[in-house]
Coordinates of C-alpha atoms in Angstrom, one line a residue:
M1373 CA -14.2 -3.2 -5.5
I1374 CA -12.8 -1.7 -2.2
S1375 CA -11.1 -3.8 0.5
V1376 CA -11.1 -2.4 4.0
L1377 CA -8.1 -3.8 5.9
F1378 CA -7.4 -3.4 9.6
C1379 CA -6.3 -5.0 12.8
S1380 CA -8.6 -5.0 15.8
R1381 CA -8.0 -5.6 19.4
V1382 CA -10.8 -5.4 22.0
K1383 CA -9.0 -6.5 25.1
D1384 CA -7.4 -3.7 27.0
N1385 CA -8.3 -1.2 24.2
P1386 CA -11.0 1.2 25.2
D1387 CA -10.9 2.9 21.8
S1388 CA -11.9 -0.3 19.9
N1389 CA -15.4 -0.1 18.4
V1390 CA -15.9 -2.4 15.5
K1391 CA -19.7 -2.2 15.8
R1392 CA -19.6 1.6 15.3
L1393 CA -17.5 1.2 12.2
L1394 CA -19.6 -1.5 10.6
D1395 CA -22.9 0.2 11.6
S1396 CA -21.6 3.4 9.9
A1397 CA -20.7 1.3 6.8
V1398 CA -24.2 0.0 6.6
A1399 CA -25.6 3.6 6.9
C1400 CA -23.2 5.1 4.3
V1401 CA -23.0 2.3 1.7
A1402 CA -26.0 2.1 -0.5
P1403 CA -27.6 -1.3 -0.9
E1404 CA -26.6 -1.5 -4.6
D1405 CA -22.9 -0.8 -3.6
R1406 CA -22.6 -3.3 -0.8
D1407 CA -21.1 -5.9 -3.2
K1408 CA -18.4 -3.4 -4.0
I1409 CA -16.9 -3.3 -0.5
E1410 CA -15.4 -5.9 1.8
F1411 CA -13.9 -6.0 5.3
L1412 CA -10.9 -8.1 6.3
I1413 CA -10.2 -7.9 10.0
K1414 CA -7.3 -9.5 11.9
Y1415 CA -7.7 -10.3 15.7
D1416 CA -5.1 -11.4 18.2
E1417 CA -5.2 -15.0 19.4
D1418 CA -5.1 -13.9 23.0
D1419 CA -8.0 -11.5 22.6
D1420 CA -10.8 -13.3 24.4
Q1421 CA -13.1 -10.3 24.0
R1422 CA -13.2 -10.4 20.2
P1423 CA -16.7 -10.6 18.7
P1424 CA -18.0 -14.1 17.7
D1425 CA -18.6 -15.0 14.1
S1426 CA -22.4 -14.7 14.8
F1427 CA -21.9 -10.9 15.4
F1428 CA -20.4 -10.4 11.9
E1429 CA -23.0 -12.6 10.2
T1430 CA -25.7 -10.0 11.1
Y1431 CA -24.3 -7.5 8.7
P1432 CA -25.3 -7.3 5.0
L1433 CA -21.6 -6.9 4.0
S1434 CA -18.7 -9.2 3.1
I1435 CA -16.7 -9.5 6.3
R1436 CA -13.9 -12.0 6.9
T1437 CA -12.0 -12.3 10.1
F1438 CA -8.6 -13.8 10.7
V1439 CA -7.0 -14.8 14.1
W1440 CA -3.4 -15.5 14.9
S1441 CA -0.7 -14.5 17.5
R1442 CA -0.3 -10.9 18.6
G1443 CA 3.4 -10.7 17.7
E1444 CA 4.8 -7.3 18.7
G1445 CA 1.4 -5.8 18.7
R1446 CA 1.4 -2.4 17.0
H1447 CA 4.9 -2.8 15.5
Y1448 CA 3.6 -6.0 13.9
L1449 CA 0.9 -4.3 11.9
H1450 CA 2.6 -4.2 8.5
H1451 CA 3.0 -8.0 8.5
A1452 CA -0.7 -8.5 9.2
Q1453 CA -1.7 -6.0 6.6
E1454 CA 0.4 -7.6 3.9
Y1455 CA -1.2 -11.0 4.6
L1456 CA -4.7 -9.5 4.6
F1457 CA -3.9 -7.9 1.2
T1458 CA -3.2 -11.3 -0.2
Q1459 CA -6.6 -12.6 1.0
R1460 CA -8.7 -9.8 -0.6
D1461 CA -11.1 -10.3 -3.4
P1462 CA -9.0 -10.3 -6.6
R1463 CA -11.5 -7.8 -8.1
S1464 CA -10.5 -5.2 -5.5
R1465 CA -9.0 -2.0 -7.0
F1466 CA -8.6 0.1 -3.8
L1467 CA -7.7 -0.4 -0.2
I1468 CA -8.8 1.5 2.8
M1469 CA -6.2 1.1 5.5
T1470 CA -8.1 2.0 8.7
A1471 CA -8.5 1.0 12.4
D1472 CA -11.2 -0.2 14.7
D1473 CA -11.7 3.3 16.1
F1474 CA -12.9 4.9 12.8
R1475 CA -16.3 5.3 11.3
F1476 CA -17.7 6.4 8.0
T1477 CA -19.7 9.6 7.8
R1478 CA -20.7 10.3 4.2
P1479 CA -22.9 8.3 1.9
G1480 CA -21.7 7.7 -1.7
F1481 CA -17.9 7.3 -1.0
V1482 CA -17.8 3.8 -2.5
S1483 CA -19.0 4.9 -5.9
E1484 CA -16.9 8.0 -5.8
I1485 CA -13.7 6.0 -5.2
M1486 CA -14.7 3.4 -7.8
N1487 CA -15.1 6.0 -10.4
I1488 CA -11.4 6.9 -10.2
K1489 CA -9.6 5.4 -13.2
D1490 CA -6.0 6.0 -12.1
E1491 CA -3.9 2.8 -11.6
F1492 CA -1.6 4.5 -9.2
C1493 CA -3.0 6.9 -6.6
I1494 CA -3.3 7.7 -3.0
L1495 CA -6.5 9.4 -1.8
G1496 CA -6.6 11.5 1.3
L1497 CA -8.7 14.1 3.1
N1498 CA -5.8 16.5 2.5
R1499 CA -3.1 16.7 -0.1
P1500 CA 0.3 17.0 1.7
P1501 CA 2.8 19.6 0.4
I1502 CA 5.0 16.9 -1.0
E1503 CA 7.1 19.2 -3.1
A1504 CA 8.4 21.1 0.0
W1505 CA 10.7 18.3 1.0
A1506 CA 12.5 17.7 -2.3
G1507 CA 16.2 17.4 -1.9
R1508 CA 16.1 17.3 1.9
Y1509 CA 13.7 14.5 2.8
E1510 CA 16.4 12.4 4.5
K1511 CA 17.3 15.2 7.0
D1512 CA 15.8 14.6 10.4
E1513 CA 14.0 17.9 10.7
A1514 CA 12.3 17.2 7.3
I1515 CA 11.4 13.6 8.3
R1516 CA 9.7 14.9 11.4
Q1517 CA 7.6 17.2 9.2
W1518 CA 6.6 15.0 6.3
V1519 CA 6.0 11.8 8.4
V1520 CA 3.0 13.5 10.1
S1521 CA 1.8 15.8 7.3
F1522 CA -1.0 13.4 6.4
G1523 CA -2.4 13.5 9.9
G1524 CA -3.9 10.8 12.1
L1525 CA -6.0 9.6 9.2
S1526 CA -6.4 6.6 7.0
P1527 CA -5.1 6.5 3.4
V1528 CA -7.0 5.0 0.4
I1529 CA -4.5 3.2 -1.9
S1530 CA -4.8 1.7 -5.3
T1531 CA -4.1 -2.0 -5.1
R1532 CA -1.8 -1.8 -8.2
L1533 CA 0.5 0.4 -6.1
I1534 CA 0.9 -2.4 -3.5
E1535 CA 1.3 -5.0 -6.2
V1536 CA 4.2 -3.1 -7.7
C1537 CA 5.8 -2.2 -4.3
Q1538 CA 5.2 -5.7 -2.9
N1539 CA 4.6 -4.5 0.7
F1540 CA 3.4 -1.8 3.0
G1541 CA 6.8 -0.5 4.0
W1542 CA 9.0 -1.8 6.7
Q1543 CA 7.3 -0.3 9.7
S1544 CA 3.9 -0.3 11.4
N1545 CA 2.5 3.0 10.0
V1546 CA 1.2 2.7 6.5
D1547 CA 0.7 6.5 6.3
S1548 CA 4.4 7.2 7.1
W1549 CA 5.5 4.7 4.5
L1550 CA 3.2 6.3 1.9
M1551 CA 4.5 9.7 2.7
G1552 CA 8.1 8.6 2.4
L1553 CA 7.3 6.9 -0.9
S1554 CA 5.5 10.1 -2.1
V1555 CA 8.3 12.5 -1.3
V1556 CA 10.9 10.2 -2.9
L1557 CA 8.8 9.7 -6.0
Y1558 CA 8.5 13.5 -6.4
D1559 CA 12.2 14.1 -5.7
M1560 CA 13.4 11.5 -8.2
Y1561 CA 10.7 11.9 -11.0
A1562 CA 8.6 15.0 -10.2
I1563 CA 5.5 12.9 -10.0
V1564 CA 2.7 13.3 -7.4
I1565 CA 0.1 10.6 -7.1
W1566 CA -1.9 12.1 -4.2
R1567 CA -5.5 13.2 -4.7
A1568 CA -7.7 14.9 -2.2
M1569 CA -11.3 13.9 -1.7
E1570 CA -14.1 15.1 0.5
R1571 CA -14.1 13.8 4.0
F1572 CA -16.0 10.5 4.3
Y1573 CA -14.8 9.2 7.7
E1574 CA -13.6 10.3 11.1
R1575 CA -11.6 8.9 13.9
G1576 CA -13.2 8.3 17.3
G1577 CA -10.3 7.0 19.3
G1578 CA -7.2 8.6 20.8
P1579 CA -3.8 9.4 19.3
G1580 CA -2.5 5.8 19.6
L1581 CA 0.3 4.2 21.5
G1582 CA 3.2 6.2 20.1
D1583 CA 6.7 4.8 20.3
T1584 CA 7.1 1.5 22.1
P1585 CA 10.1 -0.8 22.3
T1586 CA 10.6 -2.9 19.2
Y1587 CA 13.2 -5.1 17.5
N1588 CA 12.6 -3.2 14.3
N1589 CA 15.2 -0.5 13.6
M1590 CA 13.3 0.4 10.4
E1591 CA 10.4 1.7 12.4
L1592 CA 9.4 5.3 11.5
T1593 CA 7.1 7.3 13.7
G1594 CA 6.4 11.0 14.3
M1595 CA 8.9 11.0 17.1
H1596 CA 11.9 9.1 15.7
G1597 CA 13.4 6.9 13.0
P1598 CA 14.2 5.2 10.9
D1599 CA 17.4 4.3 12.8
N1600 CA 18.4 2.1 9.9
R1601 CA 19.0 4.5 7.0
Y1602 CA 18.8 1.7 4.5
W1603 CA 15.0 2.4 4.7
F1604 CA 15.5 5.3 2.3
E1605 CA 17.4 3.1 -0.3
L1606 CA 14.5 0.6 -0.2
I1607 CA 12.0 3.4 -0.7
R1608 CA 13.9 4.7 -3.7
R1609 CA 13.8 1.3 -5.3
Q1610 CA 10.1 1.2 -4.8
A1611 CA 9.7 4.7 -6.3
R1612 CA 11.7 3.6 -9.3
N1613 CA 9.5 0.5 -9.8
L1614 CA 6.5 2.7 -9.7
Y1615 CA 7.9 5.1 -12.2
L1616 CA 8.9 2.2 -14.6
N1617 CA 5.4 0.7 -14.4
M1618 CA 3.9 4.2 -15.1
Q1619 CA 6.1 4.5 -18.1
H1620 CA 5.8 1.1 -19.6
G1621 CA 2.4 -0.1 -18.2
T1622 CA 1.6 -2.9 -15.8
D1623 CA 0.8 -5.6 -18.3
L1624 CA 2.7 -8.7 -17.4
R1625 CA 3.2 -9.8 -21.1
P1626 CA 6.6 -9.1 -22.7
L1627 CA 7.1 -5.7 -24.1
G1628 CA 6.8 -5.3 -27.9
W1629 CA 9.9 -4.8 -30.0
G1630 CA 10.0 -1.1 -30.5
P1631 CA 13.0 1.1 -31.4
R1632 CA 13.7 2.0 -27.8
R1633 CA 13.7 -1.6 -26.5
L1634 CA 15.9 -2.7 -29.4
W1635 CA 18.4 0.1 -28.6
R1636 CA 18.5 -0.9 -24.9
K1637 CA 19.1 -4.5 -25.9
L1638 CA 22.0 -3.5 -28.2
R1639 CA 23.6 -1.4 -25.5
S1640 CA 23.2 -4.0 -22.7
Q1641 CA 26.3 -5.9 -23.9
P1642 CA 29.4 -5.1 -25.9
L1643 CA 28.8 -4.9 -29.7
E1644 CA 31.4 -7.6 -30.4
N1645 CA 29.1 -10.1 -28.7
L1646 CA 26.2 -9.3 -31.0
P1647 CA 26.8 -12.1 -33.6
D1648 CA 26.9 -14.8 -30.9
R1649 CA 23.8 -13.4 -29.3
L1650 CA 21.9 -13.3 -32.6
W1651 CA 23.0 -16.9 -33.4
R1652 CA 21.9 -18.2 -29.9
R1653 CA 18.5 -16.5 -30.5
V1654 CA 18.0 -18.2 -33.9
L1655 CA 18.9 -21.6 -32.4
R1656 CA 16.5 -21.1 -29.4
D1657 CA 13.6 -20.1 -31.7
F1658 CA 14.3 -23.1 -33.9
R1659 CA 14.2 -25.5 -31.0
F1660 CA 10.9 -24.0 -29.7
A1661 CA 9.4 -24.2 -33.2
S1662 CA 10.4 -27.9 -33.7

């Protein structure tokens, strides 16, 4: 299943066109695939021009809307997206992070995405030159290049990637976070999880609001940031989590006792502690068995 997540604001936003987006979904998603896609849309509480529930009920699609306060508007997007993620259908394997000024243009994209077996992947209409920024991705001139290399588009992300990373970054732009994660993952482990796919949507609105004042010194845009360089350390931790899950699998059950795990356990503490550790393990197993 695919979950389409986005925030929509009609009031004071001439680019907003949810009807066009949903109409294009009906046109491009075959009837037999309509149970494989859902839409989760967040509206602002003060948006008195948002469509009524009756509008969404006319569509042969699963559409759920959520309404709460505006917060900081655009700079608040990642908080809303993280909440929408937790409300998705648990069967969902992919996310489309879009906006209300997009529309779908090519039939068959749902089955095409669902046929991808990779647990960790990012799909885009272009594959950025991720390798070009290895070893220099923290320099400002490099940041200004890789942060916009994906373009003003919408990424498709495997849900497992978000489960492992636990969030959508620390700034409003999901695409800038994904680019940072991607260049760090390659720099540390020589792994690229991007895949290119044929264009299946286009954007109908303008370039967006750009930089606006915010409390968040982690914000990263095409023009500046992040002012707080701890952003990079957090991204490196996420890249390491991804790598470890790729290496050892994402099953939540305990790892089996192979030679490598046994060796890591032995090295985790001084060898002189080994007899006491083994004795405590025997006592614990005995208590559990009795």
